mmCIF file of C-alpha atoms in Angstrom:
data_model
loop_
_atom_site.group_PDB
_atom_site.id
_atom_site.type_symbol
_atom_site.label_atom_id
_atom_site.label_comp_id
_atom_site.label_asym_id
_atom_site.label_seq_id
_atom_site.Cartn_x
_atom_site.Cartn_y
_atom_site.Cartn_z
ATOM 1 C CA PHE A 490 12.944 90.024 199.916
ATOM 2 C CA SER A 491 10.130 87.903 201.180
ATOM 3 C CA VAL A 492 8.176 87.854 204.404
ATOM 4 C CA LYS A 493 6.776 84.700 205.913
ATOM 5 C CA ILE A 494 3.405 85.831 207.191
ATOM 6 C CA GLN A 495 2.561 84.413 210.595
ATOM 7 C CA ASN A 496 -0.848 85.989 211.099
ATOM 8 C CA TYR A 497 -2.378 85.340 207.673
ATOM 9 C CA ASP A 498 -5.938 85.321 209.047
ATOM 10 C CA HIS A 499 -5.604 89.030 209.765
ATOM 11 C CA PHE A 500 -4.320 89.790 206.249
ATOM 12 C CA LEU A 501 -7.065 87.737 204.644
ATOM 13 C CA ALA A 502 -9.707 89.538 206.713
ATOM 14 C CA CYS A 503 -8.310 92.933 205.641
ATOM 15 C CA PHE A 504 -8.402 91.949 201.968
ATOM 16 C CA ARG A 505 -11.964 90.651 202.337
ATOM 17 C CA LYS A 506 -13.072 93.905 203.977
ATOM 18 C CA SER A 507 -11.466 95.861 201.129
ATOM 19 C CA ALA A 508 -13.209 93.705 198.526
ATOM 20 C CA GLU A 509 -16.561 94.181 200.277
ATOM 21 C CA ALA A 510 -16.047 97.956 200.418
ATOM 22 C CA TYR A 511 -15.100 97.968 196.734
ATOM 23 C CA ALA A 512 -18.239 95.996 195.830
ATOM 24 C CA LYS A 513 -20.493 98.477 197.681
ATOM 25 C CA MET A 514 -18.790 101.618 196.347
ATOM 26 C CA ASP A 515 -20.635 104.046 198.557
ATOM 27 C CA GLY A 516 -19.272 107.429 199.673
ATOM 28 C CA ASN A 517 -16.880 105.939 202.219
ATOM 29 C CA SER A 518 -15.612 102.955 200.229
ATOM 30 C CA ASN A 519 -12.329 104.532 199.177
ATOM 31 C CA LEU A 520 -11.514 105.446 202.772
ATOM 32 C CA LYS A 521 -12.385 101.957 203.999
ATOM 33 C CA ILE A 522 -10.217 100.365 201.320
ATOM 34 C CA MET A 523 -7.293 102.657 202.124
ATOM 35 C CA ARG A 524 -7.662 101.969 205.870
ATOM 36 C CA ASN A 525 -7.517 98.216 205.265
ATOM 37 C CA LEU A 526 -4.527 98.490 202.950
ATOM 38 C CA TYR A 527 -2.661 100.673 205.431
ATOM 39 C CA ASP A 528 -3.509 98.137 208.129
ATOM 40 C CA ILE A 529 -1.955 95.423 205.938
ATOM 41 C CA LEU A 530 1.192 97.506 205.401
ATOM 42 C CA LEU A 531 1.523 98.243 209.113
ATOM 43 C CA SER A 532 1.054 94.573 209.989
ATOM 44 C CA LEU A 533 3.683 93.563 207.413
ATOM 45 C CA LYS A 534 6.132 96.039 208.928
ATOM 46 C CA LYS A 535 5.456 94.656 212.401
ATOM 47 C CA GLU A 536 6.033 91.103 211.178
ATOM 48 C CA CYS A 537 9.296 92.094 209.471
ATOM 49 C CA ASP A 538 10.511 93.916 212.567
ATOM 50 C CA GLY A 539 9.305 91.231 214.969
ATOM 51 C CA GLY A 540 11.101 88.294 213.364
ATOM 52 C CA TYR A 541 14.517 89.037 214.829
ATOM 53 C CA MET A 542 15.377 87.738 218.262
ATOM 54 C CA PRO A 543 18.822 87.492 219.862
ATOM 55 C CA SER A 544 20.103 83.910 219.823
ATOM 56 C CA LYS A 545 20.450 83.851 223.614
ATOM 57 C CA LYS A 546 16.751 84.613 224.025
ATOM 58 C CA LEU A 547 15.763 82.250 221.216
ATOM 59 C CA SER A 548 17.752 79.424 222.809
ATOM 60 C CA ILE A 549 15.479 79.667 225.861
ATOM 61 C CA ILE A 550 12.441 78.512 223.831
ATOM 62 C CA GLU A 551 14.230 76.117 221.462
ATOM 63 C CA PRO A 552 13.174 73.020 223.454
ATOM 64 C CA ALA A 553 9.538 74.082 223.071
ATOM 65 C CA ILE A 554 9.917 74.748 219.335
ATOM 66 C CA GLU A 555 11.382 71.274 218.861
ATOM 67 C CA MET A 556 8.599 69.799 220.977
ATOM 68 C CA ILE A 557 5.942 71.549 218.900
ATOM 69 C CA ASN A 558 7.530 70.385 215.638
ATOM 70 C CA LYS A 559 7.517 66.770 216.820
ATOM 71 C CA GLU A 560 4.305 66.623 218.859
ATOM 72 C CA TYR A 561 1.847 69.229 217.570
ATOM 73 C CA THR A 562 -0.676 66.478 216.789
ATOM 74 C CA LYS A 563 -0.713 65.117 220.341
ATOM 75 C CA MET A 564 -3.738 66.009 222.443
ATOM 76 C CA GLU A 565 -1.715 66.402 225.636
ATOM 77 C CA LEU A 566 0.552 69.123 224.189
ATOM 78 C CA SER A 567 -0.074 72.279 226.187
ATOM 79 C CA VAL A 568 1.491 75.652 226.837
ATOM 80 C CA ASP A 569 2.215 74.456 230.395
ATOM 81 C CA SER A 570 4.233 71.484 229.145
ATOM 82 C CA LEU A 571 6.112 73.697 226.682
ATOM 83 C CA ALA A 572 7.053 76.189 229.388
ATOM 84 C CA ASP A 573 8.134 73.282 231.627
ATOM 85 C CA ALA A 574 10.355 71.930 228.833
ATOM 86 C CA CYS A 575 12.078 75.316 228.716
ATOM 87 C CA GLY A 576 12.319 75.627 232.498
ATOM 88 C CA ILE A 577 10.586 79.012 232.588
ATOM 89 C CA SER A 578 7.253 80.381 233.738
ATOM 90 C CA ILE A 579 4.227 80.151 231.492
ATOM 91 C CA ALA A 580 3.898 83.946 231.278
ATOM 92 C CA TYR A 581 7.549 84.426 230.290
ATOM 93 C CA PHE A 582 7.317 81.598 227.764
ATOM 94 C CA ARG A 583 4.216 83.145 226.178
ATOM 95 C CA ARG A 584 5.900 86.542 226.000
ATOM 96 C CA ILE A 585 9.075 85.245 224.293
ATOM 97 C CA PHE A 586 7.138 82.943 221.951
ATOM 98 C CA THR A 587 4.739 85.692 220.893
ATOM 99 C CA GLU A 588 7.644 88.073 220.369
ATOM 100 C CA LYS A 589 9.311 85.558 218.039
ATOM 101 C CA PHE A 590 6.309 84.205 216.106
ATOM 102 C CA GLY A 591 3.821 87.081 216.293
ATOM 103 C CA MET A 592 1.120 84.873 217.821
ATOM 104 C CA SER A 593 0.433 82.934 220.988
ATOM 105 C CA PRO A 594 1.802 79.397 221.343
ATOM 106 C CA LYS A 595 -1.743 78.021 221.388
ATOM 107 C CA LYS A 596 -2.652 79.742 218.119
ATOM 108 C CA TYR A 597 0.613 78.553 216.572
ATOM 109 C CA ILE A 598 -0.154 74.937 217.519
ATOM 110 C CA ILE A 599 -3.725 75.220 216.234
ATOM 111 C CA ASP A 600 -2.468 76.681 212.942
ATOM 112 C CA ARG A 601 -0.034 73.774 212.553
ATOM 113 C CA ARG A 602 -2.835 71.293 213.262
ATOM 114 C CA ILE A 603 -5.213 72.917 210.794
ATOM 115 C CA ASP A 604 -2.525 73.017 208.084
ATOM 116 C CA TYR A 605 -1.892 69.310 208.638
ATOM 117 C CA ALA A 606 -5.642 68.617 208.614
ATOM 118 C CA LYS A 607 -5.997 70.375 205.260
ATOM 119 C CA LYS A 608 -3.333 68.087 203.774
ATOM 120 C CA LEU A 609 -5.062 65.008 205.189
ATOM 121 C CA LEU A 610 -8.464 66.145 203.919
ATOM 122 C CA LEU A 611 -7.075 66.882 200.464
ATOM 123 C CA SER A 612 -5.672 63.360 200.284
ATOM 124 C CA GLY A 613 -9.255 62.035 200.397
ATOM 125 C CA GLN A 614 -8.150 58.980 202.361
ATOM 126 C CA PHE A 615 -9.698 59.830 205.728
ATOM 127 C CA PHE A 616 -13.052 60.716 207.248
ATOM 128 C CA VAL A 617 -13.288 64.061 209.051
ATOM 129 C CA SER A 618 -13.519 62.252 212.397
ATOM 130 C CA GLU A 619 -10.274 60.398 211.640
ATOM 131 C CA VAL A 620 -8.542 63.615 210.630
ATOM 132 C CA SER A 621 -9.645 65.300 213.852
ATOM 133 C CA GLN A 622 -8.077 62.480 215.904
ATOM 134 C CA MET A 623 -4.907 62.517 213.799
ATOM 135 C CA CYS A 624 -4.549 66.247 214.383
ATOM 136 C CA GLY A 625 -4.848 66.123 218.161
ATOM 137 C CA TYR A 626 -8.536 66.750 218.807
ATOM 138 C CA ASP A 627 -10.477 64.359 221.015
ATOM 139 C CA GLU A 628 -13.826 65.712 219.782
ATOM 140 C CA PRO A 629 -14.619 66.023 216.058
ATOM 141 C CA SER A 630 -17.018 68.878 216.852
ATOM 142 C CA GLN A 631 -14.194 70.868 218.477
ATOM 143 C CA PHE A 632 -12.026 70.246 215.404
ATOM 144 C CA SER A 633 -14.849 71.287 213.054
ATOM 145 C CA ARG A 634 -15.448 74.536 214.974
ATOM 146 C CA GLU A 635 -11.738 75.386 214.934
ATOM 147 C CA PHE A 636 -11.411 74.521 211.237
ATOM 148 C CA LEU A 637 -14.463 76.618 210.332
ATOM 149 C CA LYS A 638 -13.161 79.541 212.397
ATOM 150 C CA ARG A 639 -9.745 79.464 210.711
ATOM 151 C CA GLU A 640 -10.698 78.538 207.141
ATOM 152 C CA GLY A 641 -14.241 79.905 206.800
ATOM 153 C CA ILE A 642 -15.488 76.517 205.606
ATOM 154 C CA SER A 643 -16.292 73.259 207.377
ATOM 155 C CA PRO A 644 -13.833 70.348 207.072
ATOM 156 C CA SER A 645 -16.395 68.247 205.220
ATOM 157 C CA MET A 646 -17.036 71.037 202.685
ATOM 158 C CA TYR A 647 -13.278 71.565 202.320
ATOM 159 C CA LYS A 648 -12.867 67.865 201.573
ATOM 160 C CA LYS A 649 -15.842 67.894 199.183
ATOM 161 C CA ASN A 650 -14.518 70.945 197.293
ATOM 162 C CA ALA A 651 -11.116 69.266 196.922
ATOM 163 C CA ARG A 652 -12.564 66.494 194.759
#
């Protein structure tokens, strides 16, 4: 079987912590490594268990999922507009969405934008400022901060390393 990991940032952070503990190899390193690996296993179990949702409940947020798939690069896309498209309150929308995808709608949209930005940057055809606009950010600095936070590297360095 395979598991599509929704919260890969968490898994990556756990592996990095384990690698750092392994590199230090002090008296507590083995315990730190085991803690991180157990955290990974627990998170995987949660993601496997959290993927199922009754179709009736899923149908409530389907309009928002379609909207995200079509419009995730638009600046005006917001959690409010997604909840409105479903005809439910923002709090209920967030709860159902998070239950299905294991992350908030905002984080999901940002992840989609950053994934798209990585493809655009790898193409080498666009400046970082153009990519930020194409991915739904009105300010390149906001895009750069978000990219750095998610990827651990600036967009310009990511583009440079791709060459």
